[in-house]
mmCIF file of C-alpha atoms and ligand atoms in Angstrom:
data_model
loop_
_atom_site.group_PDB
_atom_site.id
_atom_site.type_symbol
_atom_site.label_atom_id
_atom_site.label_comp_id
_atom_site.label_asym_id
_atom_site.label_seq_id
_atom_site.Cartn_x
_atom_site.Cartn_y
_atom_site.Cartn_z
ATOM 1 C CA UNK A 213 -30.894 -10.808 49.733
ATOM 2 C CA UNK A 214 -31.674 -7.136 49.697
ATOM 3 C CA UNK A 215 -32.463 -5.877 53.160
ATOM 4 C CA UNK A 216 -34.596 -2.773 54.230
ATOM 5 C CA UNK A 217 -32.574 -1.838 57.206
ATOM 6 C CA UNK A 218 -29.439 -3.576 57.225
ATOM 7 C CA UNK A 219 -26.469 -3.320 54.779
ATOM 8 C CA UNK A 220 -23.253 -4.362 54.125
ATOM 9 C CA UNK A 221 -20.741 -5.616 55.798
ATOM 10 C CA UNK A 222 -19.107 -2.482 54.571
ATOM 11 C CA UNK A 223 -15.594 -1.810 55.536
ATOM 12 C CA UNK A 224 -14.935 0.550 58.457
ATOM 13 C CA UNK A 225 -11.815 2.435 59.267
ATOM 14 C CA UNK A 226 -12.508 1.970 63.029
ATOM 15 C CA UNK A 227 -14.746 -1.252 63.118
ATOM 16 C CA UNK A 228 -13.473 -3.625 60.532
ATOM 17 C CA UNK A 229 -16.143 -5.546 58.720
ATOM 18 C CA UNK A 230 -19.304 -3.699 60.016
ATOM 19 C CA UNK A 231 -22.976 -4.860 59.365
ATOM 20 C CA UNK A 232 -24.674 -1.510 59.514
ATOM 21 C CA UNK A 233 -28.227 -1.166 60.750
ATOM 22 C CA UNK A 234 -30.240 1.972 60.020
ATOM 23 C CA UNK A 235 -32.900 2.847 62.150
ATOM 24 C CA UNK A 236 -34.349 5.814 61.100
ATOM 25 C CA UNK A 237 -35.431 7.437 57.636
ATOM 26 C CA UNK A 238 -32.925 9.394 55.579
ATOM 27 C CA UNK A 239 -31.711 12.753 57.135
ATOM 28 C CA UNK A 240 -33.751 12.586 60.215
ATOM 29 C CA UNK A 241 -31.415 14.147 62.640
ATOM 30 C CA UNK A 242 -31.395 16.780 65.475
ATOM 31 C CA UNK A 243 -28.052 18.398 63.947
ATOM 32 C CA UNK A 244 -27.348 19.621 60.607
ATOM 33 C CA UNK A 245 -23.547 19.238 60.445
ATOM 34 C CA UNK A 246 -21.848 21.333 57.724
ATOM 35 C CA UNK A 247 -19.742 18.347 57.063
ATOM 36 C CA UNK A 248 -22.544 15.746 56.978
ATOM 37 C CA UNK A 249 -22.093 13.366 54.065
ATOM 38 C CA UNK A 250 -25.829 12.959 53.825
ATOM 39 C CA UNK A 251 -26.452 16.652 52.643
ATOM 40 C CA UNK A 252 -28.358 18.968 54.799
ATOM 41 C CA UNK A 253 -30.951 17.886 57.390
ATOM 42 C CA UNK A 254 -34.418 18.225 56.054
ATOM 43 C CA UNK A 255 -36.158 16.279 58.877
ATOM 44 C CA UNK A 256 -34.954 18.239 61.971
ATOM 45 C CA UNK A 257 -36.367 16.546 65.195
ATOM 46 C CA UNK A 258 -35.418 16.102 68.742
ATOM 47 C CA UNK A 259 -38.270 13.681 69.650
ATOM 48 C CA UNK A 260 -37.432 9.964 70.004
ATOM 49 C CA UNK A 261 -40.069 7.491 68.153
ATOM 50 C CA UNK A 262 -40.070 4.204 66.417
ATOM 51 C CA UNK A 263 -39.901 5.145 62.918
ATOM 52 C CA UNK A 264 -40.033 1.456 61.833
ATOM 53 C CA UNK A 265 -40.962 -1.790 63.336
ATOM 54 C CA UNK A 266 -38.266 -2.764 65.719
ATOM 55 C CA UNK A 267 -39.291 -6.410 65.171
ATOM 56 C CA UNK A 268 -38.818 -6.170 61.562
ATOM 57 C CA UNK A 269 -35.466 -4.523 62.088
ATOM 58 C CA UNK A 270 -34.262 -7.354 64.434
ATOM 59 C CA UNK A 271 -35.409 -9.935 62.161
ATOM 60 C CA UNK A 272 -33.403 -8.594 59.233
ATOM 61 C CA UNK A 273 -30.263 -8.408 61.728
ATOM 62 C CA UNK A 274 -30.589 -12.234 62.545
ATOM 63 C CA UNK A 275 -31.107 -13.133 58.948
ATOM 64 C CA UNK A 276 -28.008 -11.282 57.825
ATOM 65 C CA UNK A 277 -25.952 -12.697 60.341
ATOM 66 C CA UNK A 278 -26.764 -16.202 59.403
ATOM 67 C CA UNK A 279 -26.045 -15.169 55.931
ATOM 68 C CA UNK A 280 -22.549 -14.029 56.942
ATOM 69 C CA UNK A 281 -21.520 -16.294 59.716
ATOM 70 C CA UNK A 282 -17.760 -15.197 59.627
ATOM 71 C CA UNK A 283 -17.842 -12.065 57.837
ATOM 72 C CA UNK A 284 -18.787 -9.542 60.513
ATOM 73 C CA UNK A 285 -16.739 -7.935 63.203
ATOM 74 C CA UNK A 286 -19.414 -5.457 64.608
ATOM 75 C CA UNK A 287 -23.084 -4.782 64.155
ATOM 76 C CA UNK A 288 -23.338 -1.099 63.991
ATOM 77 C CA UNK A 289 -26.328 0.999 64.620
ATOM 78 C CA UNK A 290 -26.095 3.938 62.685
ATOM 79 C CA UNK A 291 -28.581 6.050 60.836
ATOM 80 C CA UNK A 292 -29.212 8.197 57.876
ATOM 81 C CA UNK A 293 -29.356 10.650 60.648
ATOM 82 C CA UNK A 294 -29.034 10.294 64.416
ATOM 83 C CA UNK A 295 -29.780 6.511 65.356
ATOM 84 C CA UNK A 296 -30.674 7.482 69.369
ATOM 85 C CA UNK A 297 -33.650 9.058 67.948
ATOM 86 C CA UNK A 298 -35.018 5.528 67.673
ATOM 87 C CA UNK A 299 -36.867 4.781 70.749
ATOM 88 C CA UNK A 300 -36.460 1.194 70.640
ATOM 89 C CA UNK A 301 -32.341 1.377 70.629
ATOM 90 C CA UNK A 302 -32.175 -0.208 74.113
ATOM 91 C CA UNK A 303 -34.448 -3.097 73.061
ATOM 92 C CA UNK A 304 -32.532 -3.487 69.743
ATOM 93 C CA UNK A 305 -29.002 -3.530 71.564
ATOM 94 C CA UNK A 306 -30.058 -6.122 74.112
ATOM 95 C CA UNK A 307 -31.861 -8.454 71.599
ATOM 96 C CA UNK A 308 -29.360 -8.361 68.823
ATOM 97 C CA UNK A 309 -26.308 -9.162 71.414
ATOM 98 C CA UNK A 310 -28.278 -12.200 72.873
ATOM 99 C CA UNK A 311 -29.558 -13.511 69.528
ATOM 100 C CA UNK A 312 -26.152 -13.258 67.701
ATOM 101 C CA UNK A 313 -23.362 -13.008 70.111
ATOM 102 C CA UNK A 314 -21.723 -10.401 68.252
ATOM 103 C CA UNK A 315 -20.292 -7.141 69.586
ATOM 104 C CA UNK A 316 -22.666 -3.965 68.961
ATOM 105 C CA UNK A 317 -21.469 -0.498 68.227
ATOM 106 C CA UNK A 318 -23.428 2.507 68.131
ATOM 107 C CA UNK A 319 -22.266 5.648 66.083
ATOM 108 C CA UNK A 320 -24.208 8.601 67.316
ATOM 109 C CA UNK A 321 -23.721 12.423 67.626
ATOM 110 C CA UNK A 322 -24.054 11.900 71.241
ATOM 111 C CA UNK A 323 -26.635 14.857 71.862
ATOM 112 C CA UNK A 324 -29.187 12.881 73.358
ATOM 113 C CA UNK A 325 -27.217 11.331 76.197
ATOM 114 C CA UNK A 326 -28.401 14.103 78.431
ATOM 115 C CA UNK A 327 -31.602 11.900 78.702
ATOM 116 C CA UNK A 328 -31.193 9.090 81.358
ATOM 117 C CA UNK A 329 -33.406 6.843 78.769
ATOM 118 C CA UNK A 330 -30.755 7.388 76.198
ATOM 119 C CA UNK A 331 -27.814 6.586 78.482
ATOM 120 C CA UNK A 332 -29.699 3.358 79.600
ATOM 121 C CA UNK A 333 -30.248 2.327 76.205
ATOM 122 C CA UNK A 334 -26.698 2.654 75.156
ATOM 123 C CA UNK A 335 -25.198 1.252 78.391
ATOM 124 C CA UNK A 336 -24.896 -2.226 77.100
ATOM 125 C CA UNK A 337 -23.412 -1.573 73.857
ATOM 126 C CA UNK A 338 -19.748 -2.765 73.300
ATOM 127 C CA UNK A 339 -18.523 0.543 71.922
ATOM 128 C CA UNK A 340 -20.378 3.672 71.787
ATOM 129 C CA UNK A 341 -18.926 6.094 69.232
ATOM 130 C CA UNK A 342 -20.163 9.917 69.990
ATOM 131 C CA UNK A 343 -18.817 12.915 68.277
ATOM 132 C CA UNK A 344 -17.678 16.171 69.792
ATOM 133 C CA UNK A 345 -16.550 18.956 67.264
ATOM 134 C CA UNK A 346 -16.689 21.889 69.471
ATOM 135 C CA UNK A 347 -15.631 23.102 72.914
ATOM 136 C CA UNK A 348 -17.999 25.714 73.189
ATOM 137 C CA UNK A 349 -21.628 26.889 72.311
ATOM 138 C CA UNK A 350 -20.660 29.231 69.583
ATOM 139 C CA UNK A 351 -18.657 26.623 67.583
ATOM 140 C CA UNK A 352 -21.305 23.982 68.402
ATOM 141 C CA UNK A 353 -23.914 26.190 66.563
ATOM 142 C CA UNK A 354 -21.744 26.799 63.357
ATOM 143 C CA UNK A 355 -20.417 23.292 62.829
ATOM 144 C CA UNK A 356 -23.340 21.024 64.036
ATOM 145 C CA UNK A 357 -26.172 23.557 63.520
ATOM 146 C CA UNK A 358 -28.376 21.749 66.139
ATOM 147 C CA UNK A 359 -32.004 21.494 66.870
ATOM 148 C CA UNK A 360 -32.963 24.442 68.898
ATOM 149 C CA UNK A 361 -33.915 22.436 72.091
ATOM 150 C CA UNK A 362 -30.217 21.238 72.339
ATOM 151 C CA UNK A 363 -27.931 23.071 74.674
ATOM 152 C CA UNK A 364 -24.289 22.557 74.243
ATOM 153 C CA UNK A 365 -23.505 22.334 77.831
ATOM 154 C CA UNK A 366 -26.055 19.817 78.517
ATOM 155 C CA UNK A 367 -24.875 17.568 75.494
ATOM 156 C CA UNK A 368 -21.287 17.710 77.454
ATOM 157 C CA UNK A 369 -22.879 16.759 80.541
ATOM 158 C CA UNK A 370 -24.762 14.101 79.029
ATOM 159 C CA UNK A 371 -21.525 12.664 77.594
ATOM 160 C CA UNK A 372 -19.848 12.825 80.965
ATOM 161 C CA UNK A 373 -22.523 11.002 82.704
ATOM 162 C CA UNK A 374 -22.681 8.407 80.130
ATOM 163 C CA UNK A 375 -18.925 7.803 80.638
ATOM 164 C CA UNK A 376 -18.853 7.035 84.317
ATOM 165 C CA UNK A 377 -21.896 4.299 83.749
ATOM 166 C CA UNK A 378 -20.898 2.584 80.575
ATOM 167 C CA UNK A 379 -20.210 -1.095 80.471
ATOM 168 C CA UNK A 380 -18.264 -1.029 77.106
ATOM 169 C CA UNK A 381 -15.744 1.211 75.191
ATOM 170 C CA UNK A 382 -16.279 5.037 74.398
ATOM 171 C CA UNK A 383 -14.442 6.296 71.320
ATOM 172 C CA UNK A 384 -15.079 9.860 70.775
ATOM 173 C CA UNK A 385 -14.741 11.290 67.422
ATOM 174 C CA UNK A 386 -13.822 14.790 66.710
ATOM 175 C CA UNK A 387 -14.535 15.954 62.874
ATOM 176 C CA UNK A 388 -12.250 18.867 62.044
ATOM 177 C CA UNK A 389 -13.282 21.385 59.484
ATOM 178 C CA UNK A 390 -10.741 24.137 58.317
ATOM 179 C CA UNK A 391 -11.529 27.435 59.861
ATOM 180 C CA UNK A 392 -14.181 26.364 62.336
ATOM 181 C CA UNK A 393 -12.491 24.078 65.013
ATOM 182 C CA UNK A 394 -9.066 23.672 63.955
ATOM 183 C CA UNK A 395 -7.106 26.207 65.580
ATOM 184 C CA UNK A 396 -4.930 25.550 68.580
ATOM 185 C CA UNK A 397 -7.448 27.518 71.068
ATOM 186 C CA UNK A 398 -10.692 25.491 69.754
ATOM 187 C CA UNK A 399 -8.778 22.249 69.997
ATOM 188 C CA UNK A 400 -7.556 23.056 73.612
ATOM 189 C CA UNK A 401 -11.201 23.653 74.375
ATOM 190 C CA UNK A 402 -12.237 20.415 73.069
ATOM 191 C CA UNK A 403 -9.112 18.590 74.894
ATOM 192 C CA UNK A 404 -10.465 20.195 78.254
ATOM 193 C CA UNK A 405 -13.806 18.917 77.787
ATOM 194 C CA UNK A 406 -12.322 15.270 76.900
ATOM 195 C CA UNK A 407 -10.350 15.330 80.051
ATOM 196 C CA UNK A 408 -13.579 15.165 82.062
ATOM 197 C CA UNK A 409 -15.093 12.722 79.672
ATOM 198 C CA UNK A 410 -12.339 10.366 79.753
ATOM 199 C CA UNK A 411 -12.905 8.203 76.609
ATOM 200 C CA UNK A 412 -10.931 5.158 75.759
ATOM 201 C CA UNK A 413 -10.048 6.739 72.478
ATOM 202 C CA UNK A 414 -10.302 9.882 70.348
ATOM 203 C CA UNK A 415 -10.460 9.923 66.593
ATOM 204 C CA UNK A 416 -9.389 12.914 64.884
ATOM 205 C CA UNK A 417 -11.239 12.578 61.497
ATOM 206 C CA UNK A 418 -11.686 14.915 58.432
ATOM 207 C CA UNK A 419 -14.588 15.237 55.804
ATOM 208 C CA UNK A 420 -13.070 12.748 53.163
ATOM 209 C CA UNK A 421 -16.634 12.342 51.781
ATOM 210 C CA UNK A 422 -18.769 15.254 50.059
ATOM 211 C CA UNK A 423 -19.912 17.523 52.702
ATOM 212 C CA UNK A 424 -23.392 19.259 53.148
ATOM 213 C CA UNK A 425 -21.897 22.574 52.522
ATOM 214 C CA UNK A 426 -19.443 22.800 49.389
ATOM 215 C CA UNK A 427 -17.460 25.542 51.454
ATOM 216 C CA UNK A 428 -16.274 22.914 53.930
ATOM 217 C CA UNK A 429 -12.667 22.185 53.658
ATOM 218 C CA UNK A 430 -10.230 19.818 55.105
ATOM 219 C CA UNK A 431 -7.668 21.288 57.475
ATOM 220 C CA UNK A 432 -4.052 21.759 56.651
ATOM 221 C CA UNK A 433 -1.700 18.912 57.423
ATOM 222 C CA UNK A 434 -0.034 20.957 60.284
ATOM 223 C CA UNK A 435 -3.446 21.407 61.939
ATOM 224 C CA UNK A 436 -4.392 17.799 61.776
ATOM 225 C CA UNK A 437 -1.137 16.854 63.192
ATOM 226 C CA UNK A 438 -1.398 19.659 65.998
ATOM 227 C CA UNK A 439 -4.880 18.204 66.776
ATOM 228 C CA UNK A 440 -3.462 14.672 67.166
ATOM 229 C CA UNK A 441 -1.083 16.115 69.727
ATOM 230 C CA UNK A 442 -3.655 18.346 71.569
ATOM 231 C CA UNK A 443 -6.425 15.541 71.668
ATOM 232 C CA UNK A 444 -4.049 12.593 71.917
ATOM 233 C CA UNK A 445 -6.133 10.982 69.219
ATOM 234 C CA UNK A 446 -5.676 8.602 66.321
ATOM 235 C CA UNK A 447 -6.032 10.099 62.853
ATOM 236 C CA UNK A 448 -8.478 8.595 60.428
ATOM 237 C CA UNK A 449 -8.072 10.979 57.746
ATOM 238 C CA UNK A 450 -7.694 8.387 54.856
ATOM 239 C CA UNK A 451 -10.094 6.380 52.700
ATOM 240 C CA UNK A 452 -11.256 3.131 54.284
ATOM 241 C CA UNK A 453 -9.452 0.065 52.989
ATOM 242 C CA UNK A 454 -11.426 -3.390 52.426
ATOM 243 C CA UNK A 455 -14.057 -4.940 50.537
ATOM 244 C CA UNK A 456 -17.933 -4.159 50.551
ATOM 245 C CA UNK A 457 -19.692 -7.555 51.127
ATOM 246 C CA UNK A 458 -22.086 -8.618 48.454
ATOM 247 C CA UNK A 459 -22.369 -12.206 47.730
ATOM 248 C CA UNK A 460 -25.101 -12.530 45.057
ATOM 249 C CA UNK A 461 -24.185 -10.962 41.596
ATOM 250 C CA UNK A 462 -27.729 -10.982 40.402
ATOM 251 C CA UNK A 463 -28.551 -8.339 43.095
ATOM 252 C CA UNK A 464 -25.618 -6.340 42.820
ATOM 253 C CA UNK A 465 -27.036 -3.104 41.594
ATOM 254 C CA UNK A 466 -29.684 -2.960 44.081
ATOM 255 C CA UNK A 467 -27.417 -3.725 46.905
ATOM 256 C CA UNK A 468 -24.784 -0.883 45.589
ATOM 257 C CA UNK A 469 -28.037 1.613 45.737
ATOM 258 C CA UNK A 470 -28.648 0.208 49.264
ATOM 259 C CA UNK A 471 -25.045 1.139 50.505
ATOM 260 C CA UNK A 472 -25.134 4.175 48.648
ATOM 261 C CA UNK A 473 -28.226 5.578 50.339
ATOM 262 C CA UNK A 474 -26.211 5.331 53.725
ATOM 263 C CA UNK A 475 -22.767 5.676 52.507
ATOM 264 C CA UNK A 476 -21.417 7.358 49.588
ATOM 265 C CA UNK A 477 -19.477 4.996 47.465
ATOM 266 C CA UNK A 478 -16.336 5.748 45.236
ATOM 267 C CA UNK A 479 -16.202 4.713 41.719
ATOM 268 C CA UNK A 480 -13.178 2.687 42.386
ATOM 269 C CA UNK A 481 -15.264 0.703 45.202
ATOM 270 C CA UNK A 482 -17.864 -0.021 42.737
ATOM 271 C CA UNK A 483 -15.741 -1.346 40.101
ATOM 272 C CA UNK A 484 -13.874 -3.656 42.771
ATOM 273 C CA UNK A 485 -16.901 -5.180 43.798
ATOM 274 C CA UNK A 486 -18.187 -5.838 40.240
ATOM 275 C CA UNK A 487 -14.845 -7.212 39.333
ATOM 276 C CA UNK A 488 -14.901 -9.452 42.610
ATOM 277 C CA UNK A 489 -18.346 -10.820 41.287
ATOM 278 C CA UNK A 490 -17.348 -11.284 37.676
ATOM 279 C CA UNK A 491 -19.754 -8.493 36.627
ATOM 280 C CA UNK A 492 -19.225 -6.062 33.931
ATOM 281 C CA UNK A 493 -17.884 -2.888 35.651
ATOM 282 C CA UNK A 494 -18.497 -0.541 32.922
ATOM 283 C CA UNK A 495 -22.152 -1.491 32.725
ATOM 284 C CA UNK A 496 -22.730 -1.131 36.233
ATOM 285 C CA UNK A 497 -20.658 2.222 36.469
ATOM 286 C CA UNK A 498 -22.808 3.506 33.177
ATOM 287 C CA UNK A 499 -26.201 2.187 34.752
ATOM 288 C CA UNK A 500 -25.538 4.352 38.094
ATOM 289 C CA UNK A 501 -24.386 7.274 36.435
ATOM 290 C CA UNK A 502 -27.635 7.324 34.375
ATOM 291 C CA UNK A 503 -29.785 6.696 37.371
ATOM 292 C CA UNK A 504 -32.051 9.380 38.178
ATOM 293 C CA UNK A 505 -32.153 8.438 41.702
ATOM 294 C CA UNK A 506 -28.649 8.788 42.142
ATOM 295 C CA UNK A 507 -26.447 11.997 42.502
ATOM 296 C CA UNK A 508 -22.685 12.275 41.304
ATOM 297 C CA UNK A 509 -20.694 14.363 43.301
ATOM 298 C CA UNK A 510 -16.984 15.219 42.728
ATOM 299 C CA UNK A 511 -14.981 15.667 45.643
ATOM 300 C CA UNK A 512 -11.046 15.734 45.924
ATOM 301 C CA UNK A 513 -10.608 14.391 42.523
ATOM 302 C CA UNK A 514 -12.929 11.352 42.946
ATOM 303 C CA UNK A 515 -16.426 10.655 41.962
ATOM 304 C CA UNK A 516 -19.020 9.482 44.705
ATOM 305 C CA UNK A 517 -22.303 8.085 44.064
ATOM 306 C CA UNK A 518 -25.188 9.258 46.434
ATOM 307 C CA UNK A 519 -28.804 8.122 46.501
ATOM 308 C CA UNK A 520 -31.077 11.078 46.679
ATOM 309 C CA UNK A 521 -32.865 10.911 50.089
ATOM 310 C CA UNK A 522 -36.470 9.382 49.918
ATOM 311 C CA UNK A 523 -39.217 10.151 52.811
ATOM 312 C CA UNK A 524 -41.085 7.408 54.446
HETATM 313 S S1 SF4 B 869 -23.254 14.100 60.293
HETATM 314 FE FE1 SF4 B 869 -24.473 12.784 61.764
HETATM 315 S S2 SF4 B 869 -25.173 14.190 63.382
HETATM 316 FE FE2 SF4 B 869 -24.465 15.557 61.553
HETATM 317 S S3 SF4 B 869 -26.108 15.974 60.433
HETATM 318 FE FE3 SF4 B 869 -25.024 14.262 59.678
HETATM 319 S S4 SF4 B 869 -26.277 12.366 60.455
HETATM 320 FE FE4 SF4 B 869 -26.779 14.292 61.753
#
């Protein structure tokens, strides 16, 4: 079945087989990160609201879980932007946990944790994965290009407050961009903040998928290793391993498009999927290359397929 809000399970470098739930319209965010794999933010907002009917989202989650009884490690609330902008996030986490018994993860930029309602909404998630790419306001403005109402130190304080009250794990991700936040000085500032936040894990990531700005570069290897030392982080600078989960070959093309709306796919991943389902991979690849809704981006020697954003 092709869903509107739910996709996958997709292989995730941190969460295994992750059933993705997208709570907001494409590129709706309060940041416009230079490395964003979804392109520049064209709907910048800092106002929380229900963009879609939460009951419909919940019903898709329960149906998708029934279809994949043993194939999901985490139900992951993400977004084609910032998922905590969804006002019903707390309700959705609570209901998903009680209806499915599966652990829930939230991938967020963490910026709204300065609001107590957002901290309360996320408190029951099994893992919250916020990002922290800067150690001061100046770098924050350069790398995350936030909504004008956001203040870096308020964001940091929100993260610290949430860390104290959380019941699940806190895994902070630091995305490194060459020349912006990969110097020892910048990394030390991030490390200092993390000392107070006290996350359970730190992940050091690099832009492995096509970024919003073409000048964004992956740091040199020695800078990545230095970041690992300074931040005491796990490095996740490789492409994810594992298969995307699609059972029904008759809907393969639509399912691939759904995934590419949220998660750029590499040509080799599409070919592997087609092969697994005994579908002619060349036909699928030719079709997607000629699809006017799809953008092909060459990045680091690989072709990525991205569905152009649609407004709701
Ligand atoms: S990377 Fe995340 S936080 Fe940054 S602009 Fe993209 S969706 Fe928003």
